[in-house]
Amino acid sequence: MEILWFLLALCLLTAAIGPYVLRRRGGGGIRLAAPGSPDAADPQAYGFVRQEELDVRTPGPDQDLLDVLEVVQHTQEWRAASQLLAGTPKEGELRWQRVQAFAGAASLELLRQPGVGGSWLRKWRAEAPKDAGAAAVHAEFLVQQAWRSSTAGTDDFRIVLEEARKVIGEAALLAPGDPVPYIVELAVARGLGYSGEEFDQLWAKIIDRAPAHMGAHIAALHFWSERWHGSREEADRFATAAAARAPQGSLLAGLPLFAVYEHLPEVNLVRGFYESQVVTRAVEGAMFAVHSARADDPMLPHVRHLLVLFLVRMERWSEAVHQLARVDGFVGALPWTASEDPAAEYAVYRALAVAGYEANGGTPASLPR
């Protein structure tokens, strides 16, 4: 009986990964070679960053943030972080990303050095209790701790999220016009299972302050997904409605692709899934959004990273490599952060994209910069 189960598992694994390891189309195709082999495509030939040097902290370049993080973590002093957040506009996407990055840095420090790591955040809160930035980072830190260190639904998980909700209230009082505390609360709503009415009240506070906030919409989409408190249909309606009312140049036009990603089958046995109308339409919407957005939109790397996954699975190698050329070096975004090793997951898709690109005549010289 055991051998039958083994053979079944082997068949499922082959069906899931086979199309990406070996695929022939006419005379072209893609075959992964062993690293170091003369036939192996070399991502470094394209100027791409080595896997061990990929930055998992942010989705794209934010040199001011990276400089401050280095100072804070080296000195364990919080003032540079406070100054950076104080100078970051409340209504934009950048403040939300920076709050996430500071909270994530403190959370990972604590994970690596229990009881000691992240002391700069504790000092920040203790020495500047009226600092709105500190309260927002503390709330996000608690949310990340709950999801990283506890199991959803357990007493410990709920206790930490209840504490996060309390700190969110403090952050909101300290910065009335700032949507970030309420965006942080979206993860609390998902974890604690807010009712539809409670969620709508929370969402109204966000929309009043930042109606086109892409990060907020992605966080809200998680709540409405099938695996949490909604369904595939509800998530699709939410994403489609947001895309339809997106202002010119907004990345919200790409939100339906995130809805598709939220409901990807864990094992796909349907050969034409990535050629389906649903996937194709969502990808084209995201490509339109990317081409229409401002070059400095902080959420642009998020959409590009997700496009890489879909374009590779659709075997649109050239388009995938073009997206990679614009985000390479940073992997702090979906879909890579859903993996235990974001850099390794990203590197696999990058290698597939480069191999497919070269198998169809592409070269480093033919890639526009």
Short mmCIF file of C-alpha atoms in Angstrom, two decimals:
data_model
loop_
_atom_site.label_atom_id
_atom_site.label_comp_id
_atom_site.label_asym_id
_atom_site.label_seq_id
_atom_site.Cartn_x
_atom_site.Cartn_y
_atom_site.Cartn_z
CA MET A 1 0.00 0.00 0.00
CA GLU A 2 2.87 2.37 0.86
CA ILE A 3 4.38 1.98 -2.62
CA LEU A 4 1.06 2.98 -4.20
CA TRP A 5 0.95 6.17 -2.14
CA PHE A 6 4.57 6.89 -3.09
CA LEU A 7 3.86 6.45 -6.80
CA LEU A 8 0.78 8.67 -6.58
CA ALA A 9 2.76 11.41 -4.84
CA LEU A 10 5.51 11.10 -7.46
CA CYS A 11 2.98 11.49 -10.27
CA LEU A 12 1.47 14.59 -8.68
CA LEU A 13 4.89 16.16 -8.17
CA THR A 14 5.88 15.43 -11.77
CA ALA A 15 2.64 16.95 -13.05
CA ALA A 16 3.12 20.06 -10.94
CA ILE A 17 6.73 20.90 -11.77
CA GLY A 18 7.26 19.10 -15.06
CA PRO A 19 6.06 21.95 -17.30
CA TYR A 20 8.67 24.30 -15.79
CA VAL A 21 11.61 21.90 -15.80
CA LEU A 22 11.28 20.59 -19.32
CA ARG A 23 9.00 22.09 -21.98
CA ARG A 24 9.24 21.88 -25.76
CA ARG A 25 7.50 24.21 -28.19
CA GLY A 26 8.37 23.59 -31.81
CA GLY A 27 12.12 24.04 -32.18
CA GLY A 28 12.53 26.16 -29.03
CA GLY A 29 12.16 25.14 -25.44
CA ILE A 30 13.69 25.27 -22.01
CA ARG A 31 15.86 22.80 -20.19
CA LEU A 32 17.40 23.52 -16.81
CA ALA A 33 21.05 22.55 -16.65
CA ALA A 34 23.14 21.99 -13.54
CA PRO A 35 24.79 25.16 -12.14
CA GLY A 36 28.26 25.54 -13.61
CA SER A 37 27.41 23.51 -16.71
CA PRO A 38 28.46 25.10 -20.02
CA ASP A 39 24.77 24.94 -21.03
CA ALA A 40 23.49 26.70 -17.91
CA ALA A 41 21.99 30.16 -18.36
CA ASP A 42 23.77 32.67 -16.15
CA PRO A 43 21.54 35.34 -14.53
CA GLN A 44 24.67 37.33 -13.62
CA ALA A 45 25.34 37.87 -17.30
CA TYR A 46 22.27 40.15 -17.17
CA GLY A 47 23.65 42.16 -14.27
CA PHE A 48 21.35 40.38 -11.82
CA VAL A 49 22.32 40.20 -8.14
CA ARG A 50 23.67 36.98 -6.66
CA GLN A 51 21.10 35.04 -4.63
CA GLU A 52 22.94 35.54 -1.33
CA GLU A 53 22.97 39.31 -1.88
CA LEU A 54 19.25 39.72 -2.57
CA ASP A 55 17.60 42.09 -0.08
CA VAL A 56 14.52 40.55 1.58
CA ARG A 57 13.59 43.68 3.55
CA THR A 58 11.93 45.74 0.84
CA PRO A 59 10.19 45.13 -2.51
CA GLY A 60 12.30 47.74 -4.26
CA PRO A 61 14.94 50.40 -3.67
CA ASP A 62 14.41 52.86 -0.81
CA GLN A 63 17.90 54.05 0.02
CA ASP A 64 16.78 56.42 2.78
CA LEU A 65 15.05 53.55 4.55
CA LEU A 66 17.98 51.17 4.11
CA ASP A 67 20.44 53.77 5.41
CA VAL A 68 18.29 54.42 8.49
CA LEU A 69 17.79 50.72 9.14
CA GLU A 70 21.55 50.23 9.10
CA VAL A 71 22.05 53.05 11.59
CA VAL A 72 19.25 51.90 13.90
CA GLN A 73 20.32 48.27 13.93
CA HIS A 74 23.99 49.10 14.36
CA THR A 75 23.51 51.62 17.17
CA GLN A 76 20.18 50.38 18.62
CA GLU A 77 19.10 54.05 18.69
CA TRP A 78 15.65 54.95 17.37
CA ARG A 79 15.84 58.66 16.54
CA ALA A 80 16.79 58.26 12.88
CA ALA A 81 13.74 56.03 12.37
CA SER A 82 11.50 58.58 14.05
CA GLN A 83 12.84 61.39 11.87
CA LEU A 84 12.38 59.39 8.68
CA LEU A 85 8.75 58.53 9.45
CA ALA A 86 8.01 62.08 10.57
CA GLY A 87 9.17 63.29 7.15
CA THR A 88 7.21 60.67 5.19
CA PRO A 89 3.77 61.85 3.95
CA LYS A 90 0.89 60.19 5.81
CA GLU A 91 -1.39 59.57 2.84
CA GLY A 92 1.13 57.84 0.56
CA GLU A 93 2.18 54.23 0.11
CA LEU A 94 5.76 54.88 1.27
CA ARG A 95 4.87 55.44 4.93
CA TRP A 96 3.07 52.09 5.10
CA GLN A 97 6.06 50.30 3.55
CA ARG A 98 8.49 51.95 5.93
CA VAL A 99 6.38 51.08 8.96
CA GLN A 100 6.33 47.47 7.78
CA ALA A 101 10.10 47.46 7.23
CA PHE A 102 10.92 48.86 10.68
CA ALA A 103 8.52 46.44 12.36
CA GLY A 104 9.88 43.53 10.35
CA ALA A 105 13.45 44.41 11.27
CA ALA A 106 12.61 44.49 14.99
CA SER A 107 10.62 41.26 14.74
CA LEU A 108 13.44 39.39 13.01
CA GLU A 109 15.97 40.76 15.51
CA LEU A 110 13.87 39.42 18.36
CA LEU A 111 13.54 36.07 16.61
CA ARG A 112 17.31 35.79 16.28
CA GLN A 113 18.05 37.13 19.77
CA PRO A 114 15.11 36.28 22.06
CA GLY A 115 14.62 38.80 24.83
CA VAL A 116 17.30 41.12 23.44
CA GLY A 117 16.69 41.81 19.74
CA GLY A 118 14.68 44.86 18.75
CA SER A 119 15.52 46.76 21.92
CA TRP A 120 15.57 50.01 19.92
CA LEU A 121 11.81 49.72 19.33
CA ARG A 122 11.13 49.20 23.04
CA LYS A 123 13.29 52.24 23.85
CA TRP A 124 11.52 54.27 21.16
CA ARG A 125 8.10 53.57 22.66
CA ALA A 126 9.28 54.17 26.23
CA GLU A 127 11.17 57.39 25.53
CA ALA A 128 8.73 58.90 23.02
CA PRO A 129 5.24 57.70 24.02
CA LYS A 130 3.56 60.42 21.92
CA ASP A 131 5.46 59.57 18.74
CA ALA A 132 2.85 58.47 16.18
CA GLY A 133 5.45 56.67 14.11
CA ALA A 134 6.60 54.62 17.08
CA ALA A 135 3.04 53.58 17.88
CA ALA A 136 2.39 52.52 14.27
CA VAL A 137 5.61 50.51 14.11
CA HIS A 138 4.85 48.90 17.49
CA ALA A 139 1.37 47.88 16.32
CA GLU A 140 2.74 46.37 13.10
CA PHE A 141 5.49 44.64 15.11
CA LEU A 142 2.86 42.95 17.27
CA VAL A 143 0.90 41.87 14.21
CA GLN A 144 4.01 40.34 12.64
CA GLN A 145 4.89 38.64 15.91
CA ALA A 146 1.44 37.08 16.10
CA TRP A 147 1.61 35.68 12.58
CA ARG A 148 5.28 34.68 12.80
CA SER A 149 5.40 33.17 16.29
CA SER A 150 1.91 31.78 16.92
CA THR A 151 -0.63 29.56 15.22
CA ALA A 152 -3.74 31.31 13.92
CA GLY A 153 -6.71 30.71 16.16
CA THR A 154 -4.76 29.85 19.32
CA ASP A 155 -5.10 31.80 22.57
CA ASP A 156 -1.56 33.20 22.25
CA PHE A 157 -2.31 34.40 18.73
CA ARG A 158 -5.49 36.19 19.79
CA ILE A 159 -3.86 37.75 22.86
CA VAL A 160 -1.08 39.32 20.78
CA LEU A 161 -3.55 40.60 18.17
CA GLU A 162 -5.77 42.09 20.89
CA GLU A 163 -2.70 43.91 22.20
CA ALA A 164 -1.97 45.09 18.66
CA ARG A 165 -5.53 46.44 18.37
CA LYS A 166 -5.00 48.45 21.57
CA VAL A 167 -1.77 49.98 20.22
CA ILE A 168 -3.49 50.70 16.88
CA GLY A 169 -6.03 52.80 18.79
CA GLU A 170 -3.18 54.77 20.37
CA ALA A 171 -1.49 55.30 16.99
CA ALA A 172 -4.75 56.50 15.42
CA LEU A 173 -5.27 59.06 18.18
CA LEU A 174 -1.72 60.36 17.76
CA ALA A 175 -2.13 60.83 13.98
CA PRO A 176 -5.83 61.38 13.08
CA GLY A 177 -5.28 61.72 9.34
CA ASP A 178 -2.92 58.78 8.98
CA PRO A 179 -4.43 55.67 7.32
CA VAL A 180 -1.51 53.44 8.40
CA PRO A 181 -2.87 52.41 11.83
CA TYR A 182 -6.10 51.26 10.20
CA ILE A 183 -4.21 49.43 7.45
CA VAL A 184 -2.30 47.60 10.20
CA GLU A 185 -5.69 46.68 11.67
CA LEU A 186 -6.67 44.86 8.48
CA ALA A 187 -4.37 42.00 9.49
CA VAL A 188 -5.93 42.05 12.97
CA ALA A 189 -9.38 41.88 11.39
CA ARG A 190 -8.32 38.83 9.41
CA GLY A 191 -6.77 37.09 12.41
CA LEU A 192 -9.57 37.83 14.87
CA GLY A 193 -12.34 37.24 12.36
CA TYR A 194 -14.14 40.59 12.27
CA SER A 195 -17.76 40.43 11.18
CA GLY A 196 -18.65 41.90 7.80
CA GLU A 197 -20.05 45.00 9.52
CA GLU A 198 -16.94 45.49 11.64
CA PHE A 199 -14.73 45.13 8.59
CA ASP A 200 -16.81 47.61 6.57
CA GLN A 201 -16.49 50.19 9.36
CA LEU A 202 -12.71 49.72 9.38
CA TRP A 203 -12.49 49.89 5.60
CA ALA A 204 -14.51 53.13 5.57
CA LYS A 205 -11.88 54.77 7.80
CA ILE A 206 -9.15 53.79 5.35
CA ILE A 207 -11.04 54.87 2.24
CA ASP A 208 -11.83 58.24 3.82
CA ARG A 209 -8.11 58.86 4.30
CA ALA A 210 -6.53 57.16 1.29
CA PRO A 211 -9.08 55.94 -1.29
CA ALA A 212 -6.54 54.66 -3.82
CA HIS A 213 -4.06 53.08 -1.39
CA MET A 214 -2.80 49.95 -3.17
CA GLY A 215 -1.22 48.42 -0.06
CA ALA A 216 -4.49 48.74 1.84
CA HIS A 217 -6.41 47.06 -0.98
CA ILE A 218 -3.99 44.13 -1.08
CA ALA A 219 -4.32 43.71 2.71
CA ALA A 220 -8.12 43.88 2.48
CA LEU A 221 -8.12 41.35 -0.34
CA HIS A 222 -6.60 38.78 2.05
CA PHE A 223 -9.64 39.19 4.33
CA TRP A 224 -12.09 38.54 1.49
CA SER A 225 -10.21 35.52 0.14
CA GLU A 226 -11.57 31.99 0.33
CA ARG A 227 -8.99 30.85 2.86
CA TRP A 228 -10.09 33.51 5.37
CA HIS A 229 -13.49 35.20 5.65
CA GLY A 230 -14.78 35.45 2.11
CA SER A 231 -14.83 33.47 -1.09
CA ARG A 232 -13.26 33.42 -4.51
CA GLU A 233 -16.26 35.36 -5.84
CA GLU A 234 -16.14 38.01 -3.09
CA ALA A 235 -12.41 38.54 -3.55
CA ASP A 236 -12.87 38.85 -7.29
CA ARG A 237 -15.72 41.36 -6.88
CA PHE A 238 -13.65 43.44 -4.47
CA ALA A 239 -10.61 43.47 -6.78
CA THR A 240 -12.62 44.11 -9.95
CA ALA A 241 -14.57 46.98 -8.39
CA ALA A 242 -11.36 48.61 -7.16
CA ALA A 243 -9.75 48.26 -10.59
CA ALA A 244 -12.82 49.71 -12.30
CA ARG A 245 -12.80 52.88 -10.20
CA ALA A 246 -9.01 53.26 -10.18
CA PRO A 247 -7.84 56.75 -11.13
CA GLN A 248 -5.60 57.21 -14.15
CA GLY A 249 -2.10 55.90 -13.43
CA SER A 250 -3.17 53.90 -10.38
CA LEU A 251 -1.79 50.42 -9.82
CA LEU A 252 -5.23 49.35 -8.58
CA ALA A 253 -5.84 48.22 -12.15
CA GLY A 254 -3.53 45.33 -11.29
CA LEU A 255 -5.45 44.24 -8.19
CA PRO A 256 -7.35 41.40 -9.95
CA LEU A 257 -4.00 39.64 -10.45
CA PHE A 258 -3.57 39.57 -6.67
CA ALA A 259 -7.05 38.06 -6.40
CA VAL A 260 -6.07 35.31 -8.84
CA TYR A 261 -2.87 34.70 -6.86
CA GLU A 262 -4.86 34.42 -3.60
CA HIS A 263 -6.76 31.49 -5.10
CA LEU A 264 -4.08 29.61 -7.02
CA PRO A 265 -4.45 25.85 -6.63
CA GLU A 266 -1.65 24.33 -4.55
CA VAL A 267 -1.16 21.65 -7.20
CA ASN A 268 -2.25 22.59 -10.71
CA LEU A 269 -3.07 19.60 -12.89
CA VAL A 270 -4.88 21.60 -15.59
CA ARG A 271 -2.48 22.20 -18.47
CA GLY A 272 -4.27 25.29 -19.76
CA PHE A 273 -4.86 27.05 -16.44
CA TYR A 274 -2.30 29.79 -17.14
CA GLU A 275 -3.73 30.25 -20.62
CA SER A 276 -7.26 30.74 -19.29
CA GLN A 277 -9.19 33.93 -19.86
CA VAL A 278 -9.25 34.74 -16.12
CA VAL A 279 -5.48 34.59 -15.77
CA THR A 280 -4.76 36.27 -19.10
CA ARG A 281 -7.14 39.14 -18.37
CA ALA A 282 -5.65 39.69 -14.90
CA VAL A 283 -2.10 39.66 -16.25
CA GLU A 284 -2.95 42.12 -19.02
CA GLY A 285 -4.60 44.40 -16.47
CA ALA A 286 -1.48 44.32 -14.33
CA MET A 287 0.75 44.97 -17.36
CA PHE A 288 -1.43 47.97 -18.25
CA ALA A 289 -1.18 49.24 -14.67
CA VAL A 290 2.61 48.89 -14.67
CA HIS A 291 2.97 50.78 -17.94
CA SER A 292 0.62 53.55 -16.78
CA ALA A 293 2.01 54.07 -13.28
CA ARG A 294 4.54 56.66 -12.19
CA ALA A 295 8.07 55.32 -12.33
CA ASP A 296 8.56 56.23 -8.66
CA ASP A 297 5.32 54.65 -7.38
CA PRO A 298 6.39 52.69 -4.25
CA MET A 299 3.92 49.90 -5.08
CA LEU A 300 5.23 49.36 -8.60
CA PRO A 301 7.77 46.68 -7.52
CA HIS A 302 4.96 44.73 -5.80
CA VAL A 303 3.06 44.38 -9.06
CA ARG A 304 6.20 43.62 -11.06
CA HIS A 305 7.24 40.83 -8.66
CA LEU A 306 3.85 39.14 -8.93
CA LEU A 307 3.93 39.52 -12.71
CA VAL A 308 7.23 37.61 -12.79
CA LEU A 309 5.59 34.54 -11.26
CA PHE A 310 2.67 34.57 -13.70
CA LEU A 311 4.72 35.42 -16.79
CA VAL A 312 7.13 32.57 -16.07
CA ARG A 313 4.28 30.11 -15.57
CA MET A 314 2.71 31.37 -18.80
CA GLU A 315 6.09 30.91 -20.55
CA ARG A 316 6.18 34.57 -21.56
CA TRP A 317 9.91 34.56 -21.01
CA SER A 318 10.88 37.88 -22.61
CA GLU A 319 8.26 39.82 -20.63
CA ALA A 320 9.32 38.07 -17.44
CA VAL A 321 12.96 39.01 -17.93
CA HIS A 322 11.97 42.61 -18.66
CA GLN A 323 10.14 42.76 -15.31
CA LEU A 324 13.09 41.14 -13.54
CA ALA A 325 15.45 43.76 -14.92
CA ARG A 326 13.41 46.40 -13.08
CA VAL A 327 13.07 44.74 -9.68
CA ASP A 328 16.16 42.58 -9.31
CA GLY A 329 18.07 42.98 -6.06
CA PHE A 330 15.01 43.21 -3.82
CA VAL A 331 12.61 40.37 -2.97
CA GLY A 332 10.53 41.70 -0.05
CA ALA A 333 7.20 41.23 -1.82
CA LEU A 334 4.65 38.62 -2.77
CA PRO A 335 4.94 35.96 -4.02
CA TRP A 336 8.45 35.42 -2.64
CA THR A 337 7.65 36.40 0.96
CA ALA A 338 5.13 33.57 1.13
CA SER A 339 8.13 31.22 1.07
CA GLU A 340 10.40 30.40 4.00
CA ASP A 341 13.33 31.45 1.80
CA PRO A 342 12.20 34.37 -0.39
CA ALA A 343 15.59 34.80 -2.06
CA ALA A 344 15.79 31.15 -3.08
CA GLU A 345 12.22 31.13 -4.42
CA TYR A 346 12.86 34.27 -6.45
CA ALA A 347 16.16 32.88 -7.77
CA VAL A 348 14.41 29.76 -9.12
CA TYR A 349 11.91 31.83 -11.11
CA ARG A 350 14.66 34.17 -12.29
CA ALA A 351 16.70 31.22 -13.55
CA LEU A 352 13.66 29.80 -15.36
CA ALA A 353 12.93 33.17 -16.98
CA VAL A 354 16.52 33.60 -18.16
CA ALA A 355 16.71 30.02 -19.46
CA GLY A 356 13.44 30.42 -21.36
CA TYR A 357 14.52 33.80 -22.72
CA GLU A 358 17.79 32.39 -24.05
CA ALA A 359 16.13 29.24 -25.42
CA ASN A 360 14.04 31.53 -27.59
CA GLY A 361 16.89 33.65 -28.90
CA GLY A 362 17.29 36.22 -26.16
CA THR A 363 20.68 37.45 -24.98
CA PRO A 364 21.93 39.93 -22.38
CA ALA A 365 22.64 42.36 -25.21
CA SER A 366 19.07 42.19 -26.50
CA LEU A 367 17.54 43.12 -23.13
CA PRO A 368 16.61 46.85 -23.07
CA ARG A 369 17.59 48.73 -19.92
#
